[in-house]
Amino acid sequence: MGSEGRDRISRRQFLEAGSVAVGAAAAGRFARGLSFETQKIATAPLEEFGYGDVDLASDLHETQLHETHAVLMALSDDSLLKPFRQMSGQPAPGEDLGGWYHYDPDWNDHRDWAGFAPGCTFGQWVSALARGYAITGDRAVREKVLRLNRLWAQALTADVWVKNRFPAYTYDKILLGLLDSHTLVGDPEALAILEQTTDVALPHLPGHAVEHGTRWR
């Protein structure tokens, strides 16, 4: 390739560079007409919107949000904790949610997919509830998040990770659920529960990245 080809930039690169230049010039002209304190505000880094500060203009998305939230709120606490309690050898009342969420100590991948990843979505659902609370401010949602976090802490034993086919994945989702509980719900015990979760999980995680399909235990 000649020098002409090496020096050529893509249309996307050109537009990106142009947008940055125009934006910087406009910001500079705007800022020069403001006081020092106002300039500091005008040129401050972008900040994240709170979940409750945003409205969706789409009826379809609003409907999906509220229907999903209603399903999560209707799920039994006992059902959500069932696979973890089973793996820990604790009493495990409640309806089995089935599918991947189901715990089967004799699971065989040549038979069916039920029990493929027991309890794997628990942390994601806690996270979704925490975000739902940030949107609605519904006290019942906060109470459910706090309750689930404490029930999780009670169910937590080393066996949860030893008997789990995807301990690192499950840990990652629970970590995010607890962080959202701390940040969005203000759960005063979330970080302590996260520390407990990490202490129990760490000896049973692979300690390094593992290729998909590789047996590491």
mmCIF file of C-alpha atoms in Angstrom:
data_model
loop_
_atom_site.group_PDB
_atom_site.id
_atom_site.type_symbol
_atom_site.label_atom_id
_atom_site.label_comp_id
_atom_site.label_asym_id
_atom_site.label_seq_id
_atom_site.Cartn_x
_atom_site.Cartn_y
_atom_site.Cartn_z
ATOM 1 C CA MET A 1 0.000 0.000 0.000
ATOM 2 C CA GLY A 2 1.337 3.446 -0.905
ATOM 3 C CA SER A 3 1.533 6.525 1.258
ATOM 4 C CA GLU A 4 -1.862 7.665 -0.026
ATOM 5 C CA GLY A 5 -3.500 4.504 1.312
ATOM 6 C CA ARG A 6 -1.666 4.720 4.641
ATOM 7 C CA ASP A 7 -2.724 8.340 5.173
ATOM 8 C CA ARG A 8 -6.359 7.798 4.255
ATOM 9 C CA ILE A 9 -8.814 7.827 7.197
ATOM 10 C CA SER A 10 -12.229 6.249 7.275
ATOM 11 C CA ARG A 11 -15.447 8.230 7.089
ATOM 12 C CA ARG A 12 -16.199 7.281 10.698
ATOM 13 C CA GLN A 13 -12.792 8.536 11.888
ATOM 14 C CA PHE A 14 -13.284 11.800 9.999
ATOM 15 C CA LEU A 15 -16.743 12.389 11.484
ATOM 16 C CA GLU A 16 -15.567 11.530 14.972
ATOM 17 C CA ALA A 17 -12.608 13.901 14.726
ATOM 18 C CA GLY A 18 -14.792 16.647 13.291
ATOM 19 C CA SER A 19 -17.408 16.255 16.013
ATOM 20 C CA VAL A 20 -14.784 16.487 18.730
ATOM 21 C CA ALA A 21 -13.239 19.597 17.180
ATOM 22 C CA VAL A 22 -16.583 21.365 16.719
ATOM 23 C CA GLY A 23 -17.690 20.428 20.211
ATOM 24 C CA ALA A 24 -14.462 21.671 21.763
ATOM 25 C CA ALA A 25 -14.652 24.977 19.886
ATOM 26 C CA ALA A 26 -18.276 25.525 20.844
ATOM 27 C CA ALA A 27 -17.600 24.664 24.467
ATOM 28 C CA GLY A 28 -14.693 27.101 24.537
ATOM 29 C CA ARG A 29 -16.759 30.007 23.141
ATOM 30 C CA PHE A 30 -19.583 29.209 25.525
ATOM 31 C CA ALA A 31 -17.343 28.915 28.576
ATOM 32 C CA ARG A 32 -15.556 32.247 27.901
ATOM 33 C CA GLY A 33 -18.816 34.108 28.461
ATOM 34 C CA LEU A 34 -19.404 32.574 31.893
ATOM 35 C CA SER A 35 -18.082 33.203 35.379
ATOM 36 C CA PHE A 36 -15.304 30.998 36.742
ATOM 37 C CA GLU A 37 -17.670 28.950 38.945
ATOM 38 C CA THR A 38 -20.173 28.511 36.153
ATOM 39 C CA GLN A 39 -17.378 27.470 33.795
ATOM 40 C CA LYS A 40 -16.394 24.728 36.231
ATOM 41 C CA ILE A 41 -19.961 23.402 36.156
ATOM 42 C CA ALA A 42 -20.297 23.737 32.384
ATOM 43 C CA THR A 43 -17.079 21.831 31.715
ATOM 44 C CA ALA A 44 -17.530 19.167 34.427
ATOM 45 C CA PRO A 45 -17.501 15.496 33.346
ATOM 46 C CA LEU A 46 -20.839 13.931 32.486
ATOM 47 C CA GLU A 47 -22.723 12.363 35.380
ATOM 48 C CA GLU A 48 -24.999 9.342 35.373
ATOM 49 C CA PHE A 49 -28.745 9.908 35.497
ATOM 50 C CA GLY A 50 -30.583 8.231 38.346
ATOM 51 C CA TYR A 51 -32.996 5.497 37.299
ATOM 52 C CA GLY A 52 -35.883 7.547 38.664
ATOM 53 C CA ASP A 53 -34.855 10.596 36.608
ATOM 54 C CA VAL A 54 -35.630 8.981 33.250
ATOM 55 C CA ASP A 55 -39.016 8.354 31.626
ATOM 56 C CA LEU A 56 -39.494 6.035 28.673
ATOM 57 C CA ALA A 57 -41.542 7.514 25.853
ATOM 58 C CA SER A 58 -42.332 4.064 24.487
ATOM 59 C CA ASP A 59 -45.509 2.396 25.752
ATOM 60 C CA LEU A 60 -44.095 -0.964 24.654
ATOM 61 C CA HIS A 61 -40.958 -0.569 26.788
ATOM 62 C CA GLU A 62 -42.905 0.797 29.751
ATOM 63 C CA THR A 63 -45.230 -2.203 29.584
ATOM 64 C CA GLN A 64 -42.305 -4.606 29.422
ATOM 65 C CA LEU A 65 -40.665 -2.897 32.400
ATOM 66 C CA HIS A 66 -43.752 -3.116 34.598
ATOM 67 C CA GLU A 67 -44.621 -6.673 33.567
ATOM 68 C CA THR A 68 -41.080 -7.888 34.257
ATOM 69 C CA HIS A 69 -41.036 -6.091 37.597
ATOM 70 C CA ALA A 70 -44.379 -7.655 38.549
ATOM 71 C CA VAL A 71 -43.058 -11.150 37.761
ATOM 72 C CA LEU A 72 -39.975 -10.621 39.939
ATOM 73 C CA MET A 73 -42.027 -9.258 42.818
ATOM 74 C CA ALA A 74 -44.346 -12.269 42.610
ATOM 75 C CA LEU A 75 -41.542 -14.850 42.806
ATOM 76 C CA SER A 76 -41.492 -16.644 46.136
ATOM 77 C CA ASP A 77 -38.477 -15.956 48.346
ATOM 78 C CA ASP A 78 -38.329 -19.667 49.172
ATOM 79 C CA SER A 79 -38.355 -20.588 45.496
ATOM 80 C CA LEU A 80 -35.526 -18.172 44.752
ATOM 81 C CA LEU A 81 -33.406 -19.545 47.608
ATOM 82 C CA LYS A 82 -34.330 -23.191 47.020
ATOM 83 C CA PRO A 83 -31.284 -24.335 44.957
ATOM 84 C CA PHE A 84 -28.824 -22.668 47.340
ATOM 85 C CA ARG A 85 -30.471 -24.214 50.379
ATOM 86 C CA GLN A 86 -30.471 -27.597 48.668
ATOM 87 C CA MET A 87 -26.765 -27.345 47.843
ATOM 88 C CA SER A 88 -26.080 -26.314 51.450
ATOM 89 C CA GLY A 89 -28.085 -29.234 52.853
ATOM 90 C CA GLN A 90 -30.620 -26.911 54.510
ATOM 91 C CA PRO A 91 -34.426 -27.240 54.562
ATOM 92 C CA ALA A 92 -35.589 -25.967 51.179
ATOM 93 C CA PRO A 93 -39.337 -25.281 51.124
ATOM 94 C CA GLY A 94 -41.054 -23.572 48.234
ATOM 95 C CA GLU A 95 -41.910 -24.433 44.653
ATOM 96 C CA ASP A 96 -39.030 -25.448 42.403
ATOM 97 C CA LEU A 97 -38.649 -22.905 39.604
ATOM 98 C CA GLY A 98 -37.372 -25.603 37.253
ATOM 99 C CA GLY A 99 -35.319 -25.144 34.120
ATOM 100 C CA TRP A 100 -31.691 -24.125 34.464
ATOM 101 C CA TYR A 101 -32.461 -22.744 37.951
ATOM 102 C CA HIS A 102 -33.305 -26.210 39.304
ATOM 103 C CA TYR A 103 -30.706 -28.065 41.398
ATOM 104 C CA ASP A 104 -30.195 -31.736 40.536
ATOM 105 C CA PRO A 105 -27.270 -33.413 42.348
ATOM 106 C CA ASP A 106 -27.267 -36.129 39.674
ATOM 107 C CA TRP A 107 -27.453 -33.761 36.703
ATOM 108 C CA ASN A 108 -26.318 -35.301 33.441
ATOM 109 C CA ASP A 109 -25.812 -33.166 30.357
ATOM 110 C CA HIS A 110 -26.735 -36.107 28.145
ATOM 111 C CA ARG A 111 -30.194 -36.348 29.674
ATOM 112 C CA ASP A 112 -31.711 -32.857 29.725
ATOM 113 C CA TRP A 113 -30.935 -29.192 30.421
ATOM 114 C CA ALA A 114 -32.980 -28.834 33.626
ATOM 115 C CA GLY A 115 -30.483 -28.129 36.374
ATOM 116 C CA PHE A 116 -27.804 -26.859 33.991
ATOM 117 C CA ALA A 117 -26.905 -23.799 36.136
ATOM 118 C CA PRO A 118 -28.755 -23.890 39.479
ATOM 119 C CA GLY A 119 -29.442 -20.503 40.997
ATOM 120 C CA CYS A 120 -27.351 -18.737 38.343
ATOM 121 C CA THR A 121 -29.770 -15.831 37.825
ATOM 122 C CA PHE A 122 -30.450 -15.053 41.493
ATOM 123 C CA GLY A 123 -28.053 -12.103 41.601
ATOM 124 C CA GLN A 124 -29.412 -10.730 38.330
ATOM 125 C CA TRP A 125 -32.939 -10.759 39.712
ATOM 126 C CA VAL A 126 -31.848 -9.003 42.912
ATOM 127 C CA SER A 127 -30.114 -6.420 40.710
ATOM 128 C CA ALA A 128 -33.268 -5.959 38.617
ATOM 129 C CA LEU A 129 -35.347 -5.465 41.768
ATOM 130 C CA ALA A 130 -32.840 -2.923 43.088
ATOM 131 C CA ARG A 131 -33.104 -0.983 39.837
ATOM 132 C CA GLY A 132 -36.872 -1.282 39.999
ATOM 133 C CA TYR A 133 -36.784 0.334 43.416
ATOM 134 C CA ALA A 134 -34.578 3.127 42.065
ATOM 135 C CA ILE A 135 -37.257 3.783 39.435
ATOM 136 C CA THR A 136 -40.403 3.463 41.557
ATOM 137 C CA GLY A 137 -39.320 4.136 45.138
ATOM 138 C CA ASP A 138 -41.782 1.398 46.134
ATOM 139 C CA ARG A 139 -41.109 0.440 49.752
ATOM 140 C CA ALA A 140 -42.242 -3.162 49.178
ATOM 141 C CA VAL A 141 -39.512 -3.599 46.556
ATOM 142 C CA ARG A 142 -36.831 -2.400 48.956
ATOM 143 C CA GLU A 143 -38.085 -4.762 51.643
ATOM 144 C CA LYS A 144 -37.909 -7.699 49.233
ATOM 145 C CA VAL A 145 -34.328 -6.844 48.224
ATOM 146 C CA LEU A 146 -33.230 -6.571 51.875
ATOM 147 C CA ARG A 147 -34.991 -9.839 52.703
ATOM 148 C CA LEU A 148 -33.443 -11.743 49.789
ATOM 149 C CA ASN A 149 -29.947 -10.540 50.652
ATOM 150 C CA ARG A 150 -30.274 -11.730 54.234
ATOM 151 C CA LEU A 151 -31.782 -15.066 53.211
ATOM 152 C CA TRP A 152 -28.889 -15.518 50.775
ATOM 153 C CA ALA A 153 -26.386 -14.889 53.578
ATOM 154 C CA GLN A 154 -28.106 -17.537 55.689
ATOM 155 C CA ALA A 155 -28.057 -20.084 52.854
ATOM 156 C CA LEU A 156 -24.415 -19.455 51.961
ATOM 157 C CA THR A 157 -21.960 -22.280 52.620
ATOM 158 C CA ALA A 158 -18.915 -23.600 50.786
ATOM 159 C CA ASP A 159 -21.121 -26.305 49.255
ATOM 160 C CA VAL A 160 -22.932 -23.646 47.212
ATOM 161 C CA TRP A 161 -19.700 -23.197 45.251
ATOM 162 C CA VAL A 162 -18.466 -26.796 45.395
ATOM 163 C CA LYS A 163 -21.716 -28.190 43.972
ATOM 164 C CA ASN A 164 -22.291 -25.358 41.499
ATOM 165 C CA ARG A 165 -21.235 -26.019 37.909
ATOM 166 C CA PHE A 166 -20.634 -22.294 37.327
ATOM 167 C CA PRO A 167 -19.338 -20.852 40.616
ATOM 168 C CA ALA A 168 -17.519 -17.891 39.035
ATOM 169 C CA TYR A 169 -20.533 -16.880 36.920
ATOM 170 C CA THR A 170 -22.908 -17.219 39.870
ATOM 171 C CA TYR A 171 -20.562 -15.266 42.127
ATOM 172 C CA ASP A 172 -20.264 -12.473 39.551
ATOM 173 C CA LYS A 173 -24.047 -12.055 39.333
ATOM 174 C CA ILE A 174 -24.511 -12.110 43.110
ATOM 175 C CA LEU A 175 -21.707 -9.549 43.472
ATOM 176 C CA LEU A 176 -23.524 -7.201 41.077
ATOM 177 C CA GLY A 177 -26.839 -7.748 42.851
ATOM 178 C CA LEU A 178 -25.273 -6.816 46.198
ATOM 179 C CA LEU A 179 -23.511 -3.771 44.742
ATOM 180 C CA ASP A 180 -26.799 -2.541 43.248
ATOM 181 C CA SER A 181 -28.462 -3.210 46.600
ATOM 182 C CA HIS A 182 -25.857 -1.019 48.283
ATOM 183 C CA THR A 183 -25.905 1.762 45.683
ATOM 184 C CA LEU A 184 -29.555 1.900 44.639
ATOM 185 C CA VAL A 185 -31.437 0.529 47.636
ATOM 186 C CA GLY A 186 -29.168 1.654 50.456
ATOM 187 C CA ASP A 187 -28.997 -1.808 52.010
ATOM 188 C CA PRO A 188 -26.799 -1.208 55.086
ATOM 189 C CA GLU A 189 -25.661 -4.841 55.143
ATOM 190 C CA ALA A 190 -25.008 -5.369 51.430
ATOM 191 C CA LEU A 191 -21.243 -4.829 51.540
ATOM 192 C CA ALA A 192 -20.823 -7.033 54.622
ATOM 193 C CA ILE A 193 -22.786 -9.784 52.873
ATOM 194 C CA LEU A 194 -20.631 -9.276 49.790
ATOM 195 C CA GLU A 195 -17.488 -9.681 51.889
ATOM 196 C CA GLN A 196 -18.915 -12.864 53.424
ATOM 197 C CA THR A 197 -19.835 -14.143 49.962
ATOM 198 C CA THR A 198 -16.340 -13.457 48.631
ATOM 199 C CA ASP A 199 -14.591 -15.099 51.594
ATOM 200 C CA VAL A 200 -16.606 -18.290 51.160
ATOM 201 C CA ALA A 201 -16.427 -18.345 47.350
ATOM 202 C CA LEU A 202 -12.772 -17.484 46.774
ATOM 203 C CA PRO A 203 -11.219 -20.889 47.634
ATOM 204 C CA HIS A 204 -13.603 -22.551 45.161
ATOM 205 C CA LEU A 205 -13.073 -20.269 42.146
ATOM 206 C CA PRO A 206 -10.565 -21.246 39.416
ATOM 207 C CA GLY A 207 -8.308 -18.271 40.072
ATOM 208 C CA HIS A 208 -7.706 -17.608 36.367
ATOM 209 C CA ALA A 209 -9.578 -17.397 33.097
ATOM 210 C CA VAL A 210 -10.775 -20.790 31.861
ATOM 211 C CA GLU A 211 -11.558 -21.638 28.253
ATOM 212 C CA HIS A 212 -15.172 -22.583 27.602
ATOM 213 C CA GLY A 213 -15.631 -26.332 27.856
ATOM 214 C CA THR A 214 -12.377 -26.873 29.785
ATOM 215 C CA ARG A 215 -12.642 -28.916 32.961
ATOM 216 C CA TRP A 216 -10.704 -27.120 35.677
ATOM 217 C CA ARG A 217 -11.684 -28.969 38.826
#
